[in-house]
């Protein structure tokens, strides 16, 4: 449904030295640097998938979405959405996609929300039954009625985002591109948005491509992950594969206070479980991190039970935050791709 084939977008940024003299020199020399915002990126997203496009600030996520939605033209390479070229066949693609840029409004700033919907209905030639079904859904899930008569410029951020998300889904698009769709939303509203996206995906098979710095959005919506680092895709596969790409796991435990000092506990673990590390966290808690190729959770827990007087044991899920921290902090040339990176 979405194809990026050796897609690149390079920007020239003129180097500018500070001060007047610097500005003059910039004008004269036109000295520039090349920014590889998207650098030879290839991937395919099948119809109906919910893929997270994950990466640190400046990794090239928004630029990729602009290439895929036809807002920008690639420097080299090819984009395809629902079989069409988003840049040269922009109108055809526009009818099949919905886009939300959390950072920027897509609505008519001076018009009341409901008028925006009426315009979109005509622009996209939304059949009456689809229009009414979706408006009922948005009323129910996003409390859209409360916003209807207010001009977009007077809406709060959360109110505007509700309107943006509804607007992007109004014409039953085959693909939605959501670039930070829950930015600035409160907890309840974030959940309502996640539920709505999952609902349209389940009901209509809508393909979802999402970027977010909120891990809850990623784990609450997506089943596939593409991780981009400085313009390059470094991981591609299912969310599960991404989570399991870490080769260490953790067990956290508490023990009866006073039965051993923290230093003793750490020493005994590191002697009894070679290659594991033990770190005291908050009061009376120890975090044991072990390599999965050497130890199983069961072995680690039996060792702890045999060695200490435990009062509590916790096995945290392989957490996305740890995985992402490692990926963001790594050199892209060293990072091994997961799954089917092409
Ligand atoms: N129009 C532009 N002109 C010049 N450079 C640009 C332009 N748009 C983006 N860039 C640069 O391209 C790189 C990627 O930017 P992009 O907005 O795609 O990142 P992002 O992954 O969306 O980051 P964030 O998480 O902060 O939204 C950055 O270094 C940015 O400064
Ligand atoms: Mg961005």
mmCIF file of C-alpha atoms and ligand atoms in Angstrom:
data_model
loop_
_atom_site.group_PDB
_atom_site.id
_atom_site.type_symbol
_atom_site.label_atom_id
_atom_site.label_comp_id
_atom_site.label_asym_id
_atom_site.label_seq_id
_atom_site.Cartn_x
_atom_site.Cartn_y
_atom_site.Cartn_z
ATOM 1 C CA UNK A 1 0.000 0.000 0.000
ATOM 2 C CA UNK A 2 2.905 2.322 0.793
ATOM 3 C CA UNK A 3 6.211 1.895 -1.030
ATOM 4 C CA UNK A 4 9.435 3.828 -0.612
ATOM 5 C CA UNK A 5 12.019 2.763 -3.154
ATOM 6 C CA UNK A 6 15.474 4.231 -2.558
ATOM 7 C CA UNK A 7 13.799 7.430 -1.484
ATOM 8 C CA UNK A 8 16.012 10.426 -0.668
ATOM 9 C CA UNK A 9 15.415 14.057 0.147
ATOM 10 C CA UNK A 10 18.405 16.315 0.465
ATOM 11 C CA UNK A 11 18.238 19.944 1.497
ATOM 12 C CA UNK A 12 20.848 22.577 0.910
ATOM 13 C CA UNK A 13 21.276 24.758 3.924
ATOM 14 C CA UNK A 14 23.353 27.879 3.510
ATOM 15 C CA UNK A 15 26.027 28.160 6.104
ATOM 16 C CA UNK A 16 25.639 31.401 7.931
ATOM 17 C CA UNK A 17 28.268 32.910 10.142
ATOM 18 C CA UNK A 18 26.984 35.121 12.963
ATOM 19 C CA UNK A 19 26.803 38.916 12.658
ATOM 20 C CA UNK A 20 26.558 41.312 9.717
ATOM 21 C CA UNK A 21 29.929 40.363 8.326
ATOM 22 C CA UNK A 22 28.838 36.713 8.421
ATOM 23 C CA UNK A 23 25.584 37.497 6.609
ATOM 24 C CA UNK A 24 27.468 39.347 3.892
ATOM 25 C CA UNK A 25 29.921 36.536 3.491
ATOM 26 C CA UNK A 26 27.002 34.053 3.229
ATOM 27 C CA UNK A 27 25.527 36.175 0.430
ATOM 28 C CA UNK A 28 28.817 36.319 -1.418
ATOM 29 C CA UNK A 29 30.044 32.788 -1.085
ATOM 30 C CA UNK A 30 26.729 30.883 -0.956
ATOM 31 C CA UNK A 31 28.632 28.321 1.037
ATOM 32 C CA UNK A 32 26.198 25.519 1.881
ATOM 33 C CA UNK A 33 25.978 22.174 3.552
ATOM 34 C CA UNK A 34 23.931 19.239 2.349
ATOM 35 C CA UNK A 35 21.364 17.814 4.751
ATOM 36 C CA UNK A 36 20.380 14.247 3.993
ATOM 37 C CA UNK A 37 16.982 14.368 5.705
ATOM 38 C CA UNK A 38 15.955 11.098 4.037
ATOM 39 C CA UNK A 39 18.799 9.028 2.660
ATOM 40 C CA UNK A 40 18.123 6.079 0.356
ATOM 41 C CA UNK A 41 15.190 4.725 2.333
ATOM 42 C CA UNK A 42 13.342 1.628 1.094
ATOM 43 C CA UNK A 43 10.366 -0.089 2.693
ATOM 44 C CA UNK A 44 6.946 -1.486 1.941
ATOM 45 C CA UNK A 45 3.873 -1.254 4.141
ATOM 46 C CA UNK A 46 1.163 -3.809 3.287
ATOM 47 C CA UNK A 47 -2.522 -2.821 3.215
ATOM 48 C CA UNK A 48 -4.116 -2.839 6.645
ATOM 49 C CA UNK A 49 -0.834 -2.640 8.591
ATOM 50 C CA UNK A 50 -0.309 -0.158 11.405
ATOM 51 C CA UNK A 51 3.290 0.900 11.220
ATOM 52 C CA UNK A 52 5.177 3.148 13.593
ATOM 53 C CA UNK A 53 7.785 5.351 11.948
ATOM 54 C CA UNK A 54 10.122 5.835 14.849
ATOM 55 C CA UNK A 55 13.179 8.051 15.216
ATOM 56 C CA UNK A 56 14.779 10.800 17.257
ATOM 57 C CA UNK A 57 14.186 14.515 16.563
ATOM 58 C CA UNK A 58 15.461 15.418 13.119
ATOM 59 C CA UNK A 59 15.699 11.768 11.990
ATOM 60 C CA UNK A 60 13.676 12.502 8.852
ATOM 61 C CA UNK A 61 10.189 11.273 9.796
ATOM 62 C CA UNK A 62 8.150 14.319 8.816
ATOM 63 C CA UNK A 63 10.151 14.714 5.620
ATOM 64 C CA UNK A 64 9.362 11.094 4.669
ATOM 65 C CA UNK A 65 5.674 11.720 5.307
ATOM 66 C CA UNK A 66 5.821 14.848 3.146
ATOM 67 C CA UNK A 67 7.348 12.760 0.344
ATOM 68 C CA UNK A 68 4.700 10.056 0.725
ATOM 69 C CA UNK A 69 1.830 12.521 0.754
ATOM 70 C CA UNK A 70 3.074 14.514 -2.242
ATOM 71 C CA UNK A 71 3.836 17.708 -0.327
ATOM 72 C CA UNK A 72 7.498 17.421 -1.329
ATOM 73 C CA UNK A 73 9.235 15.930 -4.319
ATOM 74 C CA UNK A 74 11.997 13.397 -3.669
ATOM 75 C CA UNK A 75 15.549 14.308 -4.645
ATOM 76 C CA UNK A 76 15.936 10.753 -5.920
ATOM 77 C CA UNK A 77 13.951 7.543 -5.638
ATOM 78 C CA UNK A 78 10.331 6.680 -5.871
ATOM 79 C CA UNK A 79 7.284 6.823 -3.606
ATOM 80 C CA UNK A 80 4.036 4.948 -4.252
ATOM 81 C CA UNK A 81 0.838 5.139 -2.267
ATOM 82 C CA UNK A 82 -2.064 2.888 -3.277
ATOM 83 C CA UNK A 83 -0.235 2.398 -6.568
ATOM 84 C CA UNK A 84 0.115 6.105 -7.397
ATOM 85 C CA UNK A 85 2.952 8.594 -7.358
ATOM 86 C CA UNK A 86 2.059 11.038 -4.596
ATOM 87 C CA UNK A 87 3.810 13.985 -6.204
ATOM 88 C CA UNK A 88 2.785 13.745 -9.858
ATOM 89 C CA UNK A 89 -0.659 12.240 -9.121
ATOM 90 C CA UNK A 90 -1.345 14.356 -6.111
ATOM 91 C CA UNK A 91 -5.126 14.746 -6.485
ATOM 92 C CA UNK A 92 -5.667 11.036 -7.084
ATOM 93 C CA UNK A 93 -3.575 10.230 -4.025
ATOM 94 C CA UNK A 94 -5.269 12.921 -1.901
ATOM 95 C CA UNK A 95 -8.624 11.152 -2.230
ATOM 96 C CA UNK A 96 -7.155 7.939 -0.899
ATOM 97 C CA UNK A 97 -5.206 9.285 2.048
ATOM 98 C CA UNK A 98 -5.771 11.222 5.239
ATOM 99 C CA UNK A 99 -3.016 13.289 6.824
ATOM 100 C CA UNK A 100 -2.572 14.849 10.241
ATOM 101 C CA UNK A 101 0.439 16.980 11.079
ATOM 102 C CA UNK A 102 0.159 17.562 14.805
ATOM 103 C CA UNK A 103 2.432 20.575 14.469
ATOM 104 C CA UNK A 104 0.431 22.280 11.738
ATOM 105 C CA UNK A 105 -3.268 22.713 11.017
ATOM 106 C CA UNK A 106 -4.843 21.366 7.843
ATOM 107 C CA UNK A 107 -8.156 23.080 8.518
ATOM 108 C CA UNK A 108 -9.428 26.468 7.413
ATOM 109 C CA UNK A 109 -8.356 28.739 10.217
ATOM 110 C CA UNK A 110 -11.259 31.215 10.031
ATOM 111 C CA UNK A 111 -14.099 28.788 9.448
ATOM 112 C CA UNK A 112 -16.186 27.027 12.065
ATOM 113 C CA UNK A 113 -15.262 23.362 12.325
ATOM 114 C CA UNK A 114 -18.532 22.138 10.855
ATOM 115 C CA UNK A 115 -18.073 24.315 7.759
ATOM 116 C CA UNK A 116 -14.639 22.762 7.238
ATOM 117 C CA UNK A 117 -16.294 19.357 7.250
ATOM 118 C CA UNK A 118 -18.888 20.472 4.717
ATOM 119 C CA UNK A 119 -16.144 21.679 2.382
ATOM 120 C CA UNK A 120 -14.155 18.469 2.786
ATOM 121 C CA UNK A 121 -17.301 16.466 2.110
ATOM 122 C CA UNK A 122 -17.648 18.169 -1.271
ATOM 123 C CA UNK A 123 -13.942 18.208 -2.118
ATOM 124 C CA UNK A 124 -13.674 14.478 -1.565
ATOM 125 C CA UNK A 125 -17.169 13.724 -2.899
ATOM 126 C CA UNK A 126 -17.961 11.767 0.237
ATOM 127 C CA UNK A 127 -21.147 9.701 -0.276
ATOM 128 C CA UNK A 128 -23.955 10.728 2.152
ATOM 129 C CA UNK A 129 -23.988 7.390 3.973
ATOM 130 C CA UNK A 130 -20.231 7.551 4.576
ATOM 131 C CA UNK A 131 -20.475 11.173 5.728
ATOM 132 C CA UNK A 132 -23.255 10.439 8.203
ATOM 133 C CA UNK A 133 -21.664 7.250 9.482
ATOM 134 C CA UNK A 134 -18.370 9.016 10.109
ATOM 135 C CA UNK A 135 -19.893 12.158 11.638
ATOM 136 C CA UNK A 136 -21.823 9.913 14.068
ATOM 137 C CA UNK A 137 -18.586 8.090 14.899
ATOM 138 C CA UNK A 138 -16.684 11.356 15.518
ATOM 139 C CA UNK A 139 -19.517 12.752 17.618
ATOM 140 C CA UNK A 140 -19.419 9.644 19.717
ATOM 141 C CA UNK A 141 -15.633 9.191 19.999
ATOM 142 C CA UNK A 142 -14.338 12.756 19.830
ATOM 143 C CA UNK A 143 -17.301 14.759 21.091
ATOM 144 C CA UNK A 144 -17.250 16.688 17.846
ATOM 145 C CA UNK A 145 -20.573 18.457 18.422
ATOM 146 C CA UNK A 146 -19.037 20.510 21.177
ATOM 147 C CA UNK A 147 -16.708 22.138 18.602
ATOM 148 C CA UNK A 148 -19.019 22.595 15.640
ATOM 149 C CA UNK A 149 -19.691 26.318 15.621
ATOM 150 C CA UNK A 150 -16.288 27.533 16.826
ATOM 151 C CA UNK A 151 -13.785 28.908 14.300
ATOM 152 C CA UNK A 152 -10.664 26.771 14.220
ATOM 153 C CA UNK A 153 -8.430 29.656 15.357
ATOM 154 C CA UNK A 154 -10.358 29.848 18.644
ATOM 155 C CA UNK A 155 -10.011 26.162 19.497
ATOM 156 C CA UNK A 156 -7.661 24.897 22.173
ATOM 157 C CA UNK A 157 -4.896 22.584 20.986
ATOM 158 C CA UNK A 158 -6.792 19.486 22.124
ATOM 159 C CA UNK A 159 -10.012 20.673 20.464
ATOM 160 C CA UNK A 160 -8.194 21.429 17.218
ATOM 161 C CA UNK A 161 -6.515 18.031 17.181
ATOM 162 C CA UNK A 162 -9.900 16.344 17.594
ATOM 163 C CA UNK A 163 -11.131 18.240 14.555
ATOM 164 C CA UNK A 164 -7.958 17.445 12.571
ATOM 165 C CA UNK A 165 -8.224 13.717 13.242
ATOM 166 C CA UNK A 166 -11.896 13.638 12.328
ATOM 167 C CA UNK A 167 -11.192 15.624 9.143
ATOM 168 C CA UNK A 168 -8.482 13.212 8.044
ATOM 169 C CA UNK A 169 -10.821 10.227 8.417
ATOM 170 C CA UNK A 170 -13.963 11.778 6.938
ATOM 171 C CA UNK A 171 -13.653 10.265 3.434
ATOM 172 C CA UNK A 172 -12.736 6.703 4.532
ATOM 173 C CA UNK A 173 -9.154 7.003 3.283
ATOM 174 C CA UNK A 174 -7.294 3.777 2.484
ATOM 175 C CA UNK A 175 -4.165 5.142 4.204
ATOM 176 C CA UNK A 176 -3.705 7.614 7.031
ATOM 177 C CA UNK A 177 -0.442 9.369 7.788
ATOM 178 C CA UNK A 178 -0.401 10.619 11.348
ATOM 179 C CA UNK A 179 2.571 12.801 12.243
ATOM 180 C CA UNK A 180 2.426 13.254 16.015
ATOM 181 C CA UNK A 181 -1.380 13.083 16.169
ATOM 182 C CA UNK A 182 -1.643 13.167 19.957
ATOM 183 C CA UNK A 183 0.782 16.005 20.637
ATOM 184 C CA UNK A 184 -0.566 18.145 23.476
ATOM 185 C CA UNK A 185 -3.556 15.917 24.205
ATOM 186 C CA UNK A 186 -4.551 14.907 27.719
ATOM 187 C CA UNK A 187 -4.545 11.243 28.748
ATOM 188 C CA UNK A 188 -8.230 10.609 28.051
ATOM 189 C CA UNK A 189 -8.115 12.215 24.661
ATOM 190 C CA UNK A 190 -4.929 10.378 23.673
ATOM 191 C CA UNK A 191 -6.723 7.148 24.451
ATOM 192 C CA UNK A 192 -9.826 8.215 22.503
ATOM 193 C CA UNK A 193 -7.666 8.968 19.460
ATOM 194 C CA UNK A 194 -5.819 5.629 19.719
ATOM 195 C CA UNK A 195 -9.142 3.786 20.047
ATOM 196 C CA UNK A 196 -10.575 5.596 17.031
ATOM 197 C CA UNK A 197 -7.566 4.792 14.831
ATOM 198 C CA UNK A 198 -7.711 1.143 15.888
ATOM 199 C CA UNK A 199 -11.454 1.118 15.239
ATOM 200 C CA UNK A 200 -11.178 2.361 11.628
ATOM 201 C CA UNK A 201 -8.278 -0.008 10.998
ATOM 202 C CA UNK A 202 -10.334 -2.969 12.259
ATOM 203 C CA UNK A 203 -13.553 -1.946 10.481
ATOM 204 C CA UNK A 204 -12.210 -0.659 7.169
ATOM 205 C CA UNK A 205 -8.710 -2.109 6.942
ATOM 206 C CA UNK A 206 -7.232 1.396 6.891
ATOM 207 C CA UNK A 207 -3.437 1.362 6.608
ATOM 208 C CA UNK A 208 -1.844 3.504 9.300
ATOM 209 C CA UNK A 209 1.574 5.152 9.287
ATOM 210 C CA UNK A 210 2.268 6.955 12.536
ATOM 211 C CA UNK A 211 5.095 8.972 14.000
ATOM 212 C CA UNK A 212 5.043 9.867 17.644
ATOM 213 C CA UNK A 213 7.375 10.585 20.517
ATOM 214 C CA UNK A 214 4.730 9.104 22.806
ATOM 215 C CA UNK A 215 5.554 5.452 23.383
ATOM 216 C CA UNK A 216 1.922 4.841 24.371
ATOM 217 C CA UNK A 217 0.811 5.798 20.852
ATOM 218 C CA UNK A 218 3.284 3.388 19.318
ATOM 219 C CA UNK A 219 2.504 0.416 21.537
ATOM 220 C CA UNK A 220 -1.235 1.260 21.686
ATOM 221 C CA UNK A 221 -1.678 1.392 17.913
ATOM 222 C CA UNK A 222 1.125 -0.157 15.884
ATOM 223 C CA UNK A 223 1.991 -3.722 14.992
ATOM 224 C CA UNK A 224 4.902 -2.929 12.682
ATOM 225 C CA UNK A 225 7.918 -0.730 13.248
ATOM 226 C CA UNK A 226 10.285 1.162 11.008
ATOM 227 C CA UNK A 227 13.095 2.830 12.869
ATOM 228 C CA UNK A 228 14.907 5.655 11.144
ATOM 229 C CA UNK A 229 18.150 7.202 12.305
ATOM 230 C CA UNK A 230 19.687 10.213 10.591
ATOM 231 C CA UNK A 231 17.785 9.557 7.376
ATOM 232 C CA UNK A 232 18.504 5.822 7.257
ATOM 233 C CA UNK A 233 16.124 2.972 8.118
ATOM 234 C CA UNK A 234 17.932 0.884 10.738
ATOM 235 C CA UNK A 235 15.182 -1.519 11.820
ATOM 236 C CA UNK A 236 12.202 -2.882 10.005
ATOM 237 C CA UNK A 237 9.890 -5.632 11.184
ATOM 238 C CA UNK A 238 7.081 -6.345 13.594
ATOM 239 C CA UNK A 239 6.786 -4.500 16.880
ATOM 240 C CA UNK A 240 7.441 -7.819 18.617
ATOM 241 C CA UNK A 241 10.709 -8.294 16.758
ATOM 242 C CA UNK A 242 11.720 -4.776 17.693
ATOM 243 C CA UNK A 243 10.973 -5.402 21.357
ATOM 244 C CA UNK A 244 12.892 -8.664 21.276
ATOM 245 C CA UNK A 245 15.862 -7.190 19.457
ATOM 246 C CA UNK A 246 17.427 -6.442 22.842
ATOM 247 C CA UNK A 247 19.625 -9.249 24.024
ATOM 248 C CA UNK A 248 19.217 -8.587 27.740
ATOM 249 C CA UNK A 249 16.222 -8.876 30.033
ATOM 250 C CA UNK A 250 15.637 -7.744 33.591
ATOM 251 C CA UNK A 251 14.241 -9.057 36.862
ATOM 252 C CA UNK A 252 13.572 -6.723 39.769
ATOM 253 C CA UNK A 253 13.227 -8.037 43.294
ATOM 254 C CA UNK A 254 12.837 -6.984 46.918
ATOM 255 C CA UNK A 255 14.224 -8.840 49.905
ATOM 256 C CA UNK A 256 13.719 -8.769 53.640
ATOM 257 C CA UNK A 257 15.534 -5.640 54.853
ATOM 258 C CA UNK A 258 18.524 -6.189 57.082
ATOM 259 C CA UNK A 259 19.182 -9.773 55.913
ATOM 260 C CA UNK A 260 22.044 -8.633 53.662
ATOM 261 C CA UNK A 261 23.662 -5.350 52.675
ATOM 262 C CA UNK A 262 23.166 -4.103 49.135
ATOM 263 C CA UNK A 263 26.843 -4.639 48.411
ATOM 264 C CA UNK A 264 26.583 -8.274 49.578
ATOM 265 C CA UNK A 265 23.507 -8.864 47.461
ATOM 266 C CA UNK A 266 25.170 -7.420 44.359
ATOM 267 C CA UNK A 267 28.323 -9.451 45.007
ATOM 268 C CA UNK A 268 26.432 -12.726 45.411
ATOM 269 C CA UNK A 269 24.396 -12.200 42.239
ATOM 270 C CA UNK A 270 27.395 -11.332 40.128
ATOM 271 C CA UNK A 271 29.274 -14.369 41.457
ATOM 272 C CA UNK A 272 26.322 -16.766 41.066
ATOM 273 C CA UNK A 273 25.085 -15.488 37.692
ATOM 274 C CA UNK A 274 28.167 -14.666 35.583
ATOM 275 C CA UNK A 275 27.560 -11.936 32.969
ATOM 276 C CA UNK A 276 24.531 -10.602 34.883
ATOM 277 C CA UNK A 277 24.685 -7.192 36.534
ATOM 278 C CA UNK A 278 22.858 -6.165 39.690
ATOM 279 C CA UNK A 279 22.017 -2.571 40.582
ATOM 280 C CA UNK A 280 20.201 -1.309 43.666
ATOM 281 C CA UNK A 281 17.341 0.926 42.472
ATOM 282 C CA UNK A 282 15.029 2.517 45.000
ATOM 283 C CA UNK A 283 14.935 1.462 48.665
ATOM 284 C CA UNK A 284 15.362 -2.277 49.035
ATOM 285 C CA UNK A 285 14.983 -3.075 45.340
ATOM 286 C CA UNK A 286 17.604 -4.674 43.133
ATOM 287 C CA UNK A 287 17.498 -4.767 39.342
ATOM 288 C CA UNK A 288 19.215 -7.741 37.744
ATOM 289 C CA UNK A 289 19.992 -7.501 34.032
ATOM 290 C CA UNK A 290 21.079 -10.726 32.345
ATOM 291 C CA UNK A 291 21.947 -11.805 28.789
ATOM 292 C CA UNK A 292 19.204 -14.023 27.352
ATOM 293 C CA UNK A 293 21.687 -16.241 25.519
ATOM 294 C CA UNK A 294 23.205 -17.268 28.884
ATOM 295 C CA UNK A 295 20.303 -17.282 31.357
ATOM 296 C CA UNK A 296 16.556 -17.850 31.320
ATOM 297 C CA UNK A 297 14.137 -15.937 33.565
ATOM 298 C CA UNK A 298 13.446 -19.200 35.350
ATOM 299 C CA UNK A 299 17.129 -19.793 36.169
ATOM 300 C CA UNK A 300 17.548 -16.246 37.401
ATOM 301 C CA UNK A 301 14.486 -16.428 39.625
ATOM 302 C CA UNK A 302 15.389 -19.828 41.107
ATOM 303 C CA UNK A 303 18.834 -18.517 41.914
ATOM 304 C CA UNK A 304 17.345 -15.477 43.648
ATOM 305 C CA UNK A 305 14.867 -17.630 45.603
ATOM 306 C CA UNK A 306 17.648 -19.955 46.754
ATOM 307 C CA UNK A 307 19.980 -17.137 47.739
ATOM 308 C CA UNK A 308 17.841 -14.406 49.338
ATOM 309 C CA UNK A 309 14.716 -14.003 51.393
ATOM 310 C CA UNK A 310 12.559 -12.478 48.690
ATOM 311 C CA UNK A 311 9.463 -10.421 49.391
ATOM 312 C CA UNK A 312 8.589 -9.518 45.805
ATOM 313 C CA UNK A 313 9.679 -10.305 42.241
ATOM 314 C CA UNK A 314 8.860 -8.316 39.133
ATOM 315 C CA UNK A 315 9.606 -9.232 35.512
ATOM 316 C CA UNK A 316 9.231 -6.061 33.458
ATOM 317 C CA UNK A 317 8.181 -6.387 29.791
ATOM 318 C CA UNK A 318 10.910 -5.880 27.264
ATOM 319 C CA UNK A 319 10.263 -2.187 27.097
ATOM 320 C CA UNK A 320 10.240 -0.061 24.020
ATOM 321 C CA UNK A 321 11.930 2.798 25.792
ATOM 322 C CA UNK A 322 15.059 0.748 26.505
ATOM 323 C CA UNK A 323 15.101 -0.555 22.941
ATOM 324 C CA UNK A 324 14.739 2.900 21.442
ATOM 325 C CA UNK A 325 17.333 4.420 23.710
ATOM 326 C CA UNK A 326 19.811 1.866 22.444
ATOM 327 C CA UNK A 327 18.888 2.403 18.831
ATOM 328 C CA UNK A 328 18.961 6.210 19.013
ATOM 329 C CA UNK A 329 22.274 6.072 20.784
ATOM 330 C CA UNK A 330 23.860 3.712 18.279
ATOM 331 C CA UNK A 331 25.899 4.306 15.183
ATOM 332 C CA UNK A 332 23.601 3.567 12.194
ATOM 333 C CA UNK A 333 26.453 1.873 10.352
ATOM 334 C CA UNK A 334 26.747 -0.628 13.216
ATOM 335 C CA UNK A 335 23.050 -1.208 13.847
ATOM 336 C CA UNK A 336 21.933 -4.567 12.520
ATOM 337 C CA UNK A 337 18.595 -4.499 10.717
ATOM 338 C CA UNK A 338 15.781 -6.584 12.131
ATOM 339 C CA UNK A 339 13.361 -8.464 9.904
ATOM 340 C CA UNK A 340 12.979 -7.676 6.260
ATOM 341 C CA UNK A 341 14.938 -4.456 5.753
ATOM 342 C CA UNK A 342 15.706 -4.277 2.071
HETATM 343 N N1 LIG B 1 12.549 22.547 4.377
HETATM 344 C C1 LIG B 1 13.719 22.212 4.919
HETATM 345 N N2 LIG B 1 14.869 22.829 4.592
HETATM 346 C C2 LIG B 1 16.064 22.460 5.122
HETATM 347 N N3 LIG B 1 16.200 21.465 6.013
HETATM 348 C C3 LIG B 1 15.088 20.787 6.390
HETATM 349 C C4 LIG B 1 13.793 21.131 5.872
HETATM 350 N N4 LIG B 1 12.880 20.286 6.424
HETATM 351 C C5 LIG B 1 13.574 19.473 7.251
HETATM 352 N N5 LIG B 1 14.903 19.767 7.234
HETATM 353 C C6 LIG B 1 15.972 19.074 7.973
HETATM 354 O O1 LIG B 1 15.856 17.703 7.699
HETATM 355 C C7 LIG B 1 16.103 16.915 8.860
HETATM 356 C C8 LIG B 1 14.924 16.001 9.129
HETATM 357 O O2 LIG B 1 13.815 16.793 9.526
HETATM 358 P P1 LIG B 1 12.378 16.170 9.839
HETATM 359 O O3 LIG B 1 11.439 17.281 10.120
HETATM 360 O O4 LIG B 1 12.008 15.212 8.769
HETATM 361 O O5 LIG B 1 12.684 15.357 11.171
HETATM 362 P P2 LIG B 1 11.681 14.562 12.121
HETATM 363 O O6 LIG B 1 12.198 13.172 12.178
HETATM 364 O O7 LIG B 1 10.278 14.764 11.727
HETATM 365 O O8 LIG B 1 11.973 15.245 13.531
HETATM 366 P P3 LIG B 1 10.972 15.608 14.767
HETATM 367 O O9 LIG B 1 10.885 14.358 15.578
HETATM 368 O O10 LIG B 1 11.713 16.661 15.480
HETATM 369 O O11 LIG B 1 9.671 16.055 14.201
HETATM 370 C C9 LIG B 1 16.429 17.915 9.956
HETATM 371 O O12 LIG B 1 17.822 18.014 10.058
HETATM 372 C C10 LIG B 1 15.798 19.200 9.473
HETATM 373 O O13 LIG B 1 16.510 20.307 9.972
HETATM 374 MG MG1 LIG B 2 8.625 15.665 12.600
#
